[in-house]
Amino acid sequence: MDLFYKKKIYALFPQITEYDVPLSQLSQWRIGGKAEVVVRPRSKKELIKIRQWLYSNDLKSVIIGNTTNLLFSDEGLHVVVIQIGSNFSGLKIDGVELIAESGIWIPSLARVAMQAGLSGLEHTCGIPGSLGGLIVMNGGSQRQSISSVVRYVEIVDNKGKIKRYTNKECDFSYRNSIFQNKDDVIVEVGLILDTNQDKNDIRREMLRILKSRRKKFPQKQPNCGSTFISNLDMYEDYGPPGKIIEGCGLKGLSRGDAQISKLHANFIVNTGRAQANDILYLINIIKETVYKKTGYQMIVEAKFVTSCGDIISL
């Protein structure tokens, strides 16, 4: 990025701008080169100003949250990174509706809902990510998705304009939404929950889910969560992705410090200083091997962020 613009961004937004940030410090995979400029807005108003300025100066940006489903290039990022995080985590309850800012940590959101006696977010209690990312991916667990409780999603587009999408307009499908193909920053989400379940039952269900995740999933090694989406047809014929990958004899396979987890084969973990190319190699080996055995194409849940800020499917 041109030094003039780097200095200009810092001059305009000094308290929220940082230079040369190692993406390995931001990445859940602990992988990636340096981001030249990272801006972390603290409010909707600040975000609007940033997006308006970037648009007027024809500067590209890439939007990230907690990076749970992102793999960054080893070459770093040479565009402005807008990170929506803990600065953007406001929350209020209005009857059965939770109105939450997109940077809120998902387990915290699920816990607040439980404490208020509101059901519908139990399946998200162990997902290590922010609400914005969960909406983009239409994420969830226990074969459930966040879209089932979404009333609206509010965004700031690349020109700095606010827009609200209804649930239907979000075009949700399994692990997908309209936001995967748009340059919008999700800022607020309205969630309609249920009061027909006892608070203690909600808590017990969350504890059950967390206990199950601790047993099945690698918790201590950097990873991006499930690498592959569970294809419904493939599931009926062969089972879930982890079982299929293990059945192909790939569990534990390594390339550099990247490894197909010995605990759960649908996780690729960083055992030390893995590079993005190591992760990509293992993903491609899994896809090729599974296709030869089953005839199904595995769909990667994670996205790759190129050095010029393009987010691409793998």
PDB file of C-alpha atoms in Angstrom:
ATOM      1  CA  MET A   1       0.000   0.000   0.000  1.00  0.00           C
ATOM      2  CA  ASP A   2       1.187   3.519  -0.780  1.00  0.00           C
ATOM      3  CA  LEU A   3       2.922   5.107   2.209  1.00  0.00           C
ATOM      4  CA  PHE A   4       0.919   8.312   1.724  1.00  0.00           C
ATOM      5  CA  TYR A   5      -2.365   6.503   2.358  1.00  0.00           C
ATOM      6  CA  LYS A   6      -0.948   4.559   5.305  1.00  0.00           C
ATOM      7  CA  LYS A   7       0.024   7.831   6.973  1.00  0.00           C
ATOM      8  CA  LYS A   8      -3.308   9.421   6.038  1.00  0.00           C
ATOM      9  CA  ILE A   9      -5.341   6.595   7.584  1.00  0.00           C
ATOM     10  CA  TYR A  10      -3.340   6.863  10.797  1.00  0.00           C
ATOM     11  CA  ALA A  11      -3.774  10.640  10.849  1.00  0.00           C
ATOM     12  CA  LEU A  12      -7.552  10.293  10.475  1.00  0.00           C
ATOM     13  CA  PHE A  13      -8.050   7.315  12.815  1.00  0.00           C
ATOM     14  CA  PRO A  14      -4.999   7.230  15.118  1.00  0.00           C
ATOM     15  CA  GLN A  15      -6.573   5.466  18.083  1.00  0.00           C
ATOM     16  CA  ILE A  16      -7.833   2.508  16.084  1.00  0.00           C
ATOM     17  CA  THR A  17      -5.130   2.062  13.435  1.00  0.00           C
ATOM     18  CA  GLU A  18      -2.115  -0.252  13.644  1.00  0.00           C
ATOM     19  CA  TYR A  19       0.674  -0.904  11.153  1.00  0.00           C
ATOM     20  CA  ASP A  20       2.427  -4.139  10.172  1.00  0.00           C
ATOM     21  CA  VAL A  21       0.340  -6.495  12.284  1.00  0.00           C
ATOM     22  CA  PRO A  22       1.405 -10.181  12.164  1.00  0.00           C
ATOM     23  CA  LEU A  23      -1.642 -12.049  10.912  1.00  0.00           C
ATOM     24  CA  SER A  24      -0.424 -15.052  12.872  1.00  0.00           C
ATOM     25  CA  GLN A  25      -1.445 -13.098  15.991  1.00  0.00           C
ATOM     26  CA  LEU A  26      -4.968 -12.568  14.654  1.00  0.00           C
ATOM     27  CA  SER A  27      -5.497 -15.896  12.917  1.00  0.00           C
ATOM     28  CA  GLN A  28      -7.169 -18.793  14.720  1.00  0.00           C
ATOM     29  CA  TRP A  29      -4.782 -20.980  12.700  1.00  0.00           C
ATOM     30  CA  ARG A  30      -1.845 -18.770  13.827  1.00  0.00           C
ATOM     31  CA  ILE A  31      -0.797 -18.456  10.189  1.00  0.00           C
ATOM     32  CA  GLY A  32      -0.108 -15.578   7.830  1.00  0.00           C
ATOM     33  CA  GLY A  33       2.327 -12.786   6.964  1.00  0.00           C
ATOM     34  CA  LYS A  34       1.897  -9.162   8.044  1.00  0.00           C
ATOM     35  CA  ALA A  35      -1.123  -6.944   7.480  1.00  0.00           C
ATOM     36  CA  GLU A  36       0.120  -3.511   6.418  1.00  0.00           C
ATOM     37  CA  VAL A  37      -2.783  -1.637   8.045  1.00  0.00           C
ATOM     38  CA  VAL A  38      -5.429  -2.848  10.500  1.00  0.00           C
ATOM     39  CA  VAL A  39      -8.294  -0.569  11.552  1.00  0.00           C
ATOM     40  CA  ARG A  40     -10.577  -1.576  14.426  1.00  0.00           C
ATOM     41  CA  PRO A  41     -13.675   0.654  14.525  1.00  0.00           C
ATOM     42  CA  ARG A  42     -15.363   1.149  17.892  1.00  0.00           C
ATOM     43  CA  SER A  43     -18.786   2.219  16.707  1.00  0.00           C
ATOM     44  CA  LYS A  44     -21.121   2.212  13.750  1.00  0.00           C
ATOM     45  CA  LYS A  45     -20.432   5.907  13.226  1.00  0.00           C
ATOM     46  CA  GLU A  46     -16.669   5.324  13.107  1.00  0.00           C
ATOM     47  CA  LEU A  47     -17.066   2.413  10.698  1.00  0.00           C
ATOM     48  CA  ILE A  48     -19.201   4.548   8.369  1.00  0.00           C
ATOM     49  CA  LYS A  49     -16.518   7.239   8.290  1.00  0.00           C
ATOM     50  CA  ILE A  50     -13.816   4.673   7.519  1.00  0.00           C
ATOM     51  CA  ARG A  51     -15.762   3.058   4.696  1.00  0.00           C
ATOM     52  CA  GLN A  52     -16.738   6.411   3.197  1.00  0.00           C
ATOM     53  CA  TRP A  53     -13.107   7.578   3.225  1.00  0.00           C
ATOM     54  CA  LEU A  54     -11.802   4.347   1.707  1.00  0.00           C
ATOM     55  CA  TYR A  55     -14.463   4.482  -1.021  1.00  0.00           C
ATOM     56  CA  SER A  56     -13.744   8.129  -1.872  1.00  0.00           C
ATOM     57  CA  ASN A  57     -10.035   7.311  -2.208  1.00  0.00           C
ATOM     58  CA  ASP A  58     -10.662   4.112  -4.204  1.00  0.00           C
ATOM     59  CA  LEU A  59      -8.867   1.989  -1.605  1.00  0.00           C
ATOM     60  CA  LYS A  60      -9.664  -1.676  -1.214  1.00  0.00           C
ATOM     61  CA  SER A  61     -10.361  -3.239   2.177  1.00  0.00           C
ATOM     62  CA  VAL A  62     -10.954  -6.701   3.540  1.00  0.00           C
ATOM     63  CA  ILE A  63     -13.329  -7.356   6.444  1.00  0.00           C
ATOM     64  CA  ILE A  64     -12.400  -9.798   9.188  1.00  0.00           C
ATOM     65  CA  GLY A  65     -13.818 -10.733  12.557  1.00  0.00           C
ATOM     66  CA  ASN A  66     -12.392 -13.424  14.801  1.00  0.00           C
ATOM     67  CA  THR A  67     -10.928 -15.166  11.683  1.00  0.00           C
ATOM     68  CA  THR A  68     -12.329 -18.561  12.676  1.00  0.00           C
ATOM     69  CA  ASN A  69     -12.897 -19.588   9.049  1.00  0.00           C
ATOM     70  CA  LEU A  70     -10.075 -17.684   7.345  1.00  0.00           C
ATOM     71  CA  LEU A  71      -6.666 -18.830   6.125  1.00  0.00           C
ATOM     72  CA  PHE A  72      -4.324 -15.916   5.468  1.00  0.00           C
ATOM     73  CA  SER A  73      -1.618 -15.852   2.823  1.00  0.00           C
ATOM     74  CA  ASP A  74       1.985 -16.252   3.969  1.00  0.00           C
ATOM     75  CA  GLU A  75       2.640 -13.073   1.956  1.00  0.00           C
ATOM     76  CA  GLY A  76       0.473 -11.007   4.299  1.00  0.00           C
ATOM     77  CA  LEU A  77      -2.163  -8.448   3.338  1.00  0.00           C
ATOM     78  CA  HIS A  78      -1.424  -5.358   1.261  1.00  0.00           C
ATOM     79  CA  VAL A  79      -4.855  -3.745   1.627  1.00  0.00           C
ATOM     80  CA  VAL A  80      -6.624  -2.106   4.557  1.00  0.00           C
ATOM     81  CA  VAL A  81      -7.947  -4.658   7.038  1.00  0.00           C
ATOM     82  CA  ILE A  82     -11.105  -3.679   8.914  1.00  0.00           C
ATOM     83  CA  GLN A  83     -11.425  -5.903  11.970  1.00  0.00           C
ATOM     84  CA  ILE A  84     -14.741  -6.078  13.794  1.00  0.00           C
ATOM     85  CA  GLY A  85     -14.049  -7.378  17.274  1.00  0.00           C
ATOM     86  CA  SER A  86     -14.621  -6.762  20.953  1.00  0.00           C
ATOM     87  CA  ASN A  87     -15.036  -3.010  20.329  1.00  0.00           C
ATOM     88  CA  PHE A  88     -18.257  -3.960  18.572  1.00  0.00           C
ATOM     89  CA  SER A  89     -19.950  -6.197  21.131  1.00  0.00           C
ATOM     90  CA  GLY A  90     -22.949  -4.305  22.479  1.00  0.00           C
ATOM     91  CA  LEU A  91     -26.028  -6.302  23.424  1.00  0.00           C
ATOM     92  CA  LYS A  92     -29.566  -5.610  24.637  1.00  0.00           C
ATOM     93  CA  ILE A  93     -32.614  -7.752  25.309  1.00  0.00           C
ATOM     94  CA  ASP A  94     -36.102  -6.693  24.250  1.00  0.00           C
ATOM     95  CA  GLY A  95     -38.569  -9.381  25.294  1.00  0.00           C
ATOM     96  CA  VAL A  96     -37.683 -12.460  23.265  1.00  0.00           C
ATOM     97  CA  GLU A  97     -35.373 -10.522  20.939  1.00  0.00           C
ATOM     98  CA  LEU A  98     -31.629 -10.202  21.409  1.00  0.00           C
ATOM     99  CA  ILE A  99     -30.189  -7.209  19.564  1.00  0.00           C
ATOM    100  CA  ALA A 100     -26.456  -7.782  19.303  1.00  0.00           C
ATOM    101  CA  GLU A 101     -23.513  -6.069  17.639  1.00  0.00           C
ATOM    102  CA  SER A 102     -21.553  -8.275  15.299  1.00  0.00           C
ATOM    103  CA  GLY A 103     -18.281  -8.409  17.235  1.00  0.00           C
ATOM    104  CA  ILE A 104     -19.764 -10.164  20.254  1.00  0.00           C
ATOM    105  CA  TRP A 105     -18.131 -13.484  21.160  1.00  0.00           C
ATOM    106  CA  ILE A 106     -20.568 -16.313  20.376  1.00  0.00           C
ATOM    107  CA  PRO A 107     -20.169 -18.295  23.636  1.00  0.00           C
ATOM    108  CA  SER A 108     -20.830 -15.069  25.571  1.00  0.00           C
ATOM    109  CA  LEU A 109     -23.972 -14.424  23.528  1.00  0.00           C
ATOM    110  CA  ALA A 110     -25.247 -17.964  24.166  1.00  0.00           C
ATOM    111  CA  ARG A 111     -24.569 -17.576  27.885  1.00  0.00           C
ATOM    112  CA  VAL A 112     -26.476 -14.268  28.095  1.00  0.00           C
ATOM    113  CA  ALA A 113     -29.434 -15.882  26.322  1.00  0.00           C
ATOM    114  CA  MET A 114     -29.379 -18.785  28.773  1.00  0.00           C
ATOM    115  CA  GLN A 115     -29.249 -16.462  31.789  1.00  0.00           C
ATOM    116  CA  ALA A 116     -32.277 -14.602  30.392  1.00  0.00           C
ATOM    117  CA  GLY A 117     -34.158 -17.878  29.975  1.00  0.00           C
ATOM    118  CA  LEU A 118     -34.124 -17.619  26.174  1.00  0.00           C
ATOM    119  CA  SER A 119     -33.658 -20.741  24.080  1.00  0.00           C
ATOM    120  CA  GLY A 120     -32.384 -21.143  20.522  1.00  0.00           C
ATOM    121  CA  LEU A 121     -28.657 -20.461  20.810  1.00  0.00           C
ATOM    122  CA  GLU A 122     -27.631 -23.538  22.800  1.00  0.00           C
ATOM    123  CA  HIS A 123     -26.005 -25.158  19.760  1.00  0.00           C
ATOM    124  CA  THR A 124     -23.644 -22.172  19.374  1.00  0.00           C
ATOM    125  CA  CYS A 125     -22.253 -22.215  22.924  1.00  0.00           C
ATOM    126  CA  GLY A 126     -18.931 -23.811  21.967  1.00  0.00           C
ATOM    127  CA  ILE A 127     -18.309 -22.051  18.656  1.00  0.00           C
ATOM    128  CA  PRO A 128     -15.136 -19.933  18.929  1.00  0.00           C
ATOM    129  CA  GLY A 129     -16.057 -16.942  16.810  1.00  0.00           C
ATOM    130  CA  SER A 130     -17.943 -13.676  16.579  1.00  0.00           C
ATOM    131  CA  LEU A 131     -21.586 -13.174  15.619  1.00  0.00           C
ATOM    132  CA  GLY A 132     -20.768 -11.476  12.312  1.00  0.00           C
ATOM    133  CA  GLY A 133     -18.746 -14.445  11.116  1.00  0.00           C
ATOM    134  CA  LEU A 134     -21.446 -16.843  12.280  1.00  0.00           C
ATOM    135  CA  ILE A 135     -24.012 -14.959  10.185  1.00  0.00           C
ATOM    136  CA  VAL A 136     -21.770 -14.863   7.104  1.00  0.00           C
ATOM    137  CA  MET A 137     -21.219 -18.631   7.284  1.00  0.00           C
ATOM    138  CA  ASN A 138     -24.735 -19.385   8.601  1.00  0.00           C
ATOM    139  CA  GLY A 139     -22.823 -21.365  11.177  1.00  0.00           C
ATOM    140  CA  GLY A 140     -23.971 -23.614  13.960  1.00  0.00           C
ATOM    141  CA  SER A 141     -23.504 -27.096  15.370  1.00  0.00           C
ATOM    142  CA  GLN A 142     -25.630 -30.131  16.167  1.00  0.00           C
ATOM    143  CA  ARG A 143     -26.766 -29.853  12.517  1.00  0.00           C
ATOM    144  CA  GLN A 144     -28.427 -26.516  13.317  1.00  0.00           C
ATOM    145  CA  SER A 145     -27.808 -23.039  11.876  1.00  0.00           C
ATOM    146  CA  ILE A 146     -27.998 -19.508  13.270  1.00  0.00           C
ATOM    147  CA  SER A 147     -30.436 -18.539  10.494  1.00  0.00           C
ATOM    148  CA  SER A 148     -33.295 -20.259  12.337  1.00  0.00           C
ATOM    149  CA  VAL A 149     -33.431 -17.394  14.869  1.00  0.00           C
ATOM    150  CA  VAL A 150     -32.371 -14.371  12.761  1.00  0.00           C
ATOM    151  CA  ARG A 151     -34.975 -11.598  12.317  1.00  0.00           C
ATOM    152  CA  TYR A 152     -32.765  -9.046  10.581  1.00  0.00           C
ATOM    153  CA  VAL A 153     -29.138  -8.296   9.750  1.00  0.00           C
ATOM    154  CA  GLU A 154     -27.914  -4.690   9.555  1.00  0.00           C
ATOM    155  CA  ILE A 155     -24.851  -3.863   7.447  1.00  0.00           C
ATOM    156  CA  VAL A 156     -22.666  -0.967   6.354  1.00  0.00           C
ATOM    157  CA  ASP A 157     -21.823  -1.265   2.656  1.00  0.00           C
ATOM    158  CA  ASN A 158     -18.590  -0.228   0.949  1.00  0.00           C
ATOM    159  CA  LYS A 159     -19.908   3.331   0.439  1.00  0.00           C
ATOM    160  CA  GLY A 160     -20.667   3.729   4.132  1.00  0.00           C
ATOM    161  CA  LYS A 161     -24.432   3.332   3.793  1.00  0.00           C
ATOM    162  CA  ILE A 162     -26.570   1.377   6.258  1.00  0.00           C
ATOM    163  CA  LYS A 163     -28.995  -1.287   5.089  1.00  0.00           C
ATOM    164  CA  ARG A 164     -31.119  -3.909   6.836  1.00  0.00           C
ATOM    165  CA  TYR A 165     -31.795  -7.356   5.422  1.00  0.00           C
ATOM    166  CA  THR A 166     -34.718  -9.505   6.519  1.00  0.00           C
ATOM    167  CA  ASN A 167     -34.083 -13.187   7.156  1.00  0.00           C
ATOM    168  CA  LYS A 168     -35.439 -14.016   3.701  1.00  0.00           C
ATOM    169  CA  GLU A 169     -33.238 -11.402   2.016  1.00  0.00           C
ATOM    170  CA  CYS A 170     -30.150 -12.956   3.643  1.00  0.00           C
ATOM    171  CA  ASP A 171     -30.697 -15.969   1.343  1.00  0.00           C
ATOM    172  CA  PHE A 172     -29.549 -18.414   4.012  1.00  0.00           C
ATOM    173  CA  SER A 173     -28.787 -22.011   3.117  1.00  0.00           C
ATOM    174  CA  TYR A 174     -26.701 -24.674   4.838  1.00  0.00           C
ATOM    175  CA  ARG A 175     -23.444 -22.948   5.876  1.00  0.00           C
ATOM    176  CA  ASN A 176     -24.032 -20.160   3.375  1.00  0.00           C
ATOM    177  CA  SER A 177     -25.539 -16.678   3.085  1.00  0.00           C
ATOM    178  CA  ILE A 178     -25.709 -13.738   0.706  1.00  0.00           C
ATOM    179  CA  PHE A 179     -22.918 -12.057   2.687  1.00  0.00           C
ATOM    180  CA  GLN A 180     -20.285 -14.465   1.392  1.00  0.00           C
ATOM    181  CA  ASN A 181     -20.559 -12.713  -1.964  1.00  0.00           C
ATOM    182  CA  LYS A 182     -20.938  -9.122  -0.774  1.00  0.00           C
ATOM    183  CA  ASP A 183     -18.566  -6.446   0.498  1.00  0.00           C
ATOM    184  CA  ASP A 184     -20.770  -5.591   3.460  1.00  0.00           C
ATOM    185  CA  VAL A 185     -19.779  -5.210   7.102  1.00  0.00           C
ATOM    186  CA  ILE A 186     -22.362  -6.781   9.397  1.00  0.00           C
ATOM    187  CA  VAL A 187     -22.859  -4.440  12.361  1.00  0.00           C
ATOM    188  CA  GLU A 188     -26.025  -5.595  14.139  1.00  0.00           C
ATOM    189  CA  VAL A 189     -28.256  -8.655  14.262  1.00  0.00           C
ATOM    190  CA  GLY A 190     -31.751  -9.135  15.666  1.00  0.00           C
ATOM    191  CA  LEU A 191     -32.361 -12.645  17.021  1.00  0.00           C
ATOM    192  CA  ILE A 192     -35.809 -13.954  17.989  1.00  0.00           C
ATOM    193  CA  LEU A 193     -35.539 -16.645  20.676  1.00  0.00           C
ATOM    194  CA  ASP A 194     -37.934 -18.876  22.616  1.00  0.00           C
ATOM    195  CA  THR A 195     -39.166 -18.681  26.207  1.00  0.00           C
ATOM    196  CA  ASN A 196     -40.806 -22.111  26.289  1.00  0.00           C
ATOM    197  CA  GLN A 197     -37.856 -23.927  27.849  1.00  0.00           C
ATOM    198  CA  ASP A 198     -36.711 -23.977  31.464  1.00  0.00           C
ATOM    199  CA  LYS A 199     -33.513 -22.026  32.138  1.00  0.00           C
ATOM    200  CA  ASN A 200     -31.925 -25.016  33.897  1.00  0.00           C
ATOM    201  CA  ASP A 201     -32.702 -27.263  30.930  1.00  0.00           C
ATOM    202  CA  ILE A 202     -31.012 -24.748  28.608  1.00  0.00           C
ATOM    203  CA  ARG A 203     -27.948 -24.716  30.849  1.00  0.00           C
ATOM    204  CA  ARG A 204     -27.782 -28.526  31.009  1.00  0.00           C
ATOM    205  CA  GLU A 205     -27.979 -28.756  27.212  1.00  0.00           C
ATOM    206  CA  MET A 206     -25.152 -26.253  26.833  1.00  0.00           C
ATOM    207  CA  LEU A 207     -22.983 -28.148  29.302  1.00  0.00           C
ATOM    208  CA  ARG A 208     -23.670 -31.379  27.417  1.00  0.00           C
ATOM    209  CA  ILE A 209     -22.612 -29.779  24.123  1.00  0.00           C
ATOM    210  CA  LEU A 210     -19.446 -28.284  25.640  1.00  0.00           C
ATOM    211  CA  LYS A 211     -18.483 -31.621  27.221  1.00  0.00           C
ATOM    212  CA  SER A 212     -18.967 -33.386  23.889  1.00  0.00           C
ATOM    213  CA  ARG A 213     -16.855 -30.784  22.040  1.00  0.00           C
ATOM    214  CA  ARG A 214     -14.019 -31.094  24.554  1.00  0.00           C
ATOM    215  CA  LYS A 215     -13.899 -34.845  24.013  1.00  0.00           C
ATOM    216  CA  LYS A 216     -14.151 -34.822  20.216  1.00  0.00           C
ATOM    217  CA  PHE A 217     -12.435 -31.669  19.013  1.00  0.00           C
ATOM    218  CA  PRO A 218      -8.849 -30.399  19.372  1.00  0.00           C
ATOM    219  CA  GLN A 219      -8.997 -27.515  21.834  1.00  0.00           C
ATOM    220  CA  LYS A 220      -5.348 -26.678  22.490  1.00  0.00           C
ATOM    221  CA  GLN A 221      -3.857 -26.637  18.973  1.00  0.00           C
ATOM    222  CA  PRO A 222      -4.603 -23.720  16.620  1.00  0.00           C
ATOM    223  CA  ASN A 223      -7.267 -24.613  14.058  1.00  0.00           C
ATOM    224  CA  CYS A 224     -10.214 -23.073  12.206  1.00  0.00           C
ATOM    225  CA  GLY A 225     -12.852 -25.492  13.432  1.00  0.00           C
ATOM    226  CA  SER A 226     -14.393 -27.944  10.976  1.00  0.00           C
ATOM    227  CA  THR A 227     -12.460 -27.776   7.716  1.00  0.00           C
ATOM    228  CA  PHE A 228     -15.170 -29.333   5.532  1.00  0.00           C
ATOM    229  CA  ILE A 229     -18.927 -28.820   5.411  1.00  0.00           C
ATOM    230  CA  SER A 230     -21.111 -31.845   5.980  1.00  0.00           C
ATOM    231  CA  ASN A 231     -22.776 -32.611   2.640  1.00  0.00           C
ATOM    232  CA  LEU A 232     -26.269 -34.007   3.353  1.00  0.00           C
ATOM    233  CA  ASP A 233     -26.237 -36.565   0.509  1.00  0.00           C
ATOM    234  CA  MET A 234     -22.700 -37.606   1.308  1.00  0.00           C
ATOM    235  CA  TYR A 235     -23.622 -37.914   4.975  1.00  0.00           C
ATOM    236  CA  GLU A 236     -26.395 -40.391   4.143  1.00  0.00           C
ATOM    237  CA  ASP A 237     -24.085 -42.504   1.981  1.00  0.00           C
ATOM    238  CA  TYR A 238     -20.822 -42.357   3.921  1.00  0.00           C
ATOM    239  CA  GLY A 239     -21.258 -40.385   7.147  1.00  0.00           C
ATOM    240  CA  PRO A 240     -19.792 -37.089   8.399  1.00  0.00           C
ATOM    241  CA  PRO A 241     -16.580 -35.591   6.926  1.00  0.00           C
ATOM    242  CA  GLY A 242     -14.348 -36.644   9.823  1.00  0.00           C
ATOM    243  CA  LYS A 243     -15.393 -40.280   9.516  1.00  0.00           C
ATOM    244  CA  ILE A 244     -14.880 -40.241   5.738  1.00  0.00           C
ATOM    245  CA  ILE A 245     -11.417 -38.657   5.984  1.00  0.00           C
ATOM    246  CA  GLU A 246     -10.401 -41.151   8.663  1.00  0.00           C
ATOM    247  CA  GLY A 247     -11.748 -43.990   6.514  1.00  0.00           C
ATOM    248  CA  CYS A 248      -9.418 -42.849   3.734  1.00  0.00           C
ATOM    249  CA  GLY A 249      -6.449 -43.368   6.061  1.00  0.00           C
ATOM    250  CA  LEU A 250      -5.602 -39.655   6.260  1.00  0.00           C
ATOM    251  CA  LYS A 251      -6.027 -39.047   9.993  1.00  0.00           C
ATOM    252  CA  GLY A 252      -2.736 -37.784  11.424  1.00  0.00           C
ATOM    253  CA  LEU A 253      -1.199 -36.981   8.025  1.00  0.00           C
ATOM    254  CA  SER A 254       1.217 -34.033   8.231  1.00  0.00           C
ATOM    255  CA  ARG A 255       2.864 -31.532   5.948  1.00  0.00           C
ATOM    256  CA  GLY A 256       5.372 -29.324   7.725  1.00  0.00           C
ATOM    257  CA  ASP A 257       3.713 -28.332  11.007  1.00  0.00           C
ATOM    258  CA  ALA A 258       0.194 -28.726   9.613  1.00  0.00           C
ATOM    259  CA  GLN A 259      -1.570 -31.937  10.556  1.00  0.00           C
ATOM    260  CA  ILE A 260      -4.911 -33.625  10.001  1.00  0.00           C
ATOM    261  CA  SER A 261      -5.867 -33.891  13.664  1.00  0.00           C
ATOM    262  CA  LYS A 262      -5.338 -37.243  15.358  1.00  0.00           C
ATOM    263  CA  LEU A 263      -8.357 -36.453  17.524  1.00  0.00           C
ATOM    264  CA  HIS A 264     -10.850 -35.501  14.781  1.00  0.00           C
ATOM    265  CA  ALA A 265     -10.019 -35.816  11.092  1.00  0.00           C
ATOM    266  CA  ASN A 266     -12.203 -32.876  10.015  1.00  0.00           C
ATOM    267  CA  PHE A 267      -9.811 -30.520  11.821  1.00  0.00           C
ATOM    268  CA  ILE A 268      -6.453 -29.419  10.454  1.00  0.00           C
ATOM    269  CA  VAL A 269      -4.232 -28.184  13.266  1.00  0.00           C
ATOM    270  CA  ASN A 270      -1.071 -26.111  13.474  1.00  0.00           C
ATOM    271  CA  THR A 271       1.415 -28.047  15.609  1.00  0.00           C
ATOM    272  CA  GLY A 272       4.067 -25.335  15.509  1.00  0.00           C
ATOM    273  CA  ARG A 273       4.910 -23.003  12.645  1.00  0.00           C
ATOM    274  CA  ALA A 274       2.670 -24.232   9.847  1.00  0.00           C
ATOM    275  CA  GLN A 275       2.451 -22.205   6.654  1.00  0.00           C
ATOM    276  CA  ALA A 276      -0.651 -21.500   4.591  1.00  0.00           C
ATOM    277  CA  ASN A 277       0.758 -23.702   1.817  1.00  0.00           C
ATOM    278  CA  ASP A 278       0.964 -26.624   4.254  1.00  0.00           C
ATOM    279  CA  ILE A 279      -2.736 -26.249   5.090  1.00  0.00           C
ATOM    280  CA  LEU A 280      -3.649 -25.929   1.403  1.00  0.00           C
ATOM    281  CA  TYR A 281      -1.668 -29.073   0.585  1.00  0.00           C
ATOM    282  CA  LEU A 282      -3.554 -31.138   3.182  1.00  0.00           C
ATOM    283  CA  ILE A 283      -6.915 -29.741   2.051  1.00  0.00           C
ATOM    284  CA  ASN A 284      -6.182 -30.735  -1.546  1.00  0.00           C
ATOM    285  CA  ILE A 285      -4.974 -34.218  -0.542  1.00  0.00           C
ATOM    286  CA  ILE A 286      -8.218 -34.762   1.395  1.00  0.00           C
ATOM    287  CA  LYS A 287     -10.388 -33.528  -1.491  1.00  0.00           C
ATOM    288  CA  GLU A 288      -8.610 -35.677  -4.089  1.00  0.00           C
ATOM    289  CA  THR A 289      -8.539 -38.818  -1.934  1.00  0.00           C
ATOM    290  CA  VAL A 290     -12.173 -38.566  -0.831  1.00  0.00           C
ATOM    291  CA  TYR A 291     -13.345 -37.902  -4.397  1.00  0.00           C
ATOM    292  CA  LYS A 292     -11.540 -40.998  -5.691  1.00  0.00           C
ATOM    293  CA  LYS A 293     -13.130 -43.134  -2.979  1.00  0.00           C
ATOM    294  CA  THR A 294     -16.664 -41.729  -2.897  1.00  0.00           C
ATOM    295  CA  GLY A 295     -17.240 -39.654  -6.039  1.00  0.00           C
ATOM    296  CA  TYR A 296     -18.222 -36.693  -3.838  1.00  0.00           C
ATOM    297  CA  GLN A 297     -16.514 -33.300  -3.903  1.00  0.00           C
ATOM    298  CA  MET A 298     -15.757 -32.130  -0.369  1.00  0.00           C
ATOM    299  CA  ILE A 299     -16.764 -28.503   0.287  1.00  0.00           C
ATOM    300  CA  VAL A 300     -14.263 -26.500   2.311  1.00  0.00           C
ATOM    301  CA  GLU A 301     -15.782 -24.346   5.042  1.00  0.00           C
ATOM    302  CA  ALA A 302     -12.682 -22.154   5.435  1.00  0.00           C
ATOM    303  CA  LYS A 303     -11.874 -19.368   2.959  1.00  0.00           C
ATOM    304  CA  PHE A 304      -8.443 -18.271   1.726  1.00  0.00           C
ATOM    305  CA  VAL A 305      -7.481 -14.590   1.959  1.00  0.00           C
ATOM    306  CA  THR A 306      -5.008 -13.603  -0.758  1.00  0.00           C
ATOM    307  CA  SER A 307      -2.353 -10.919  -0.249  1.00  0.00           C
ATOM    308  CA  CYS A 308      -4.465  -8.471  -2.301  1.00  0.00           C
ATOM    309  CA  GLY A 309      -7.488  -9.003  -0.050  1.00  0.00           C
ATOM    310  CA  ASP A 310      -9.602 -11.368  -2.147  1.00  0.00           C
ATOM    311  CA  ILE A 311     -11.488 -13.988  -0.116  1.00  0.00           C
ATOM    312  CA  ILE A 312     -11.774 -17.146  -2.188  1.00  0.00           C
ATOM    313  CA  SER A 313     -13.324 -20.567  -1.756  1.00  0.00           C
ATOM    314  CA  LEU A 314     -10.950 -23.516  -1.590  1.00  0.00           C
TER     315      LEU A 314
END
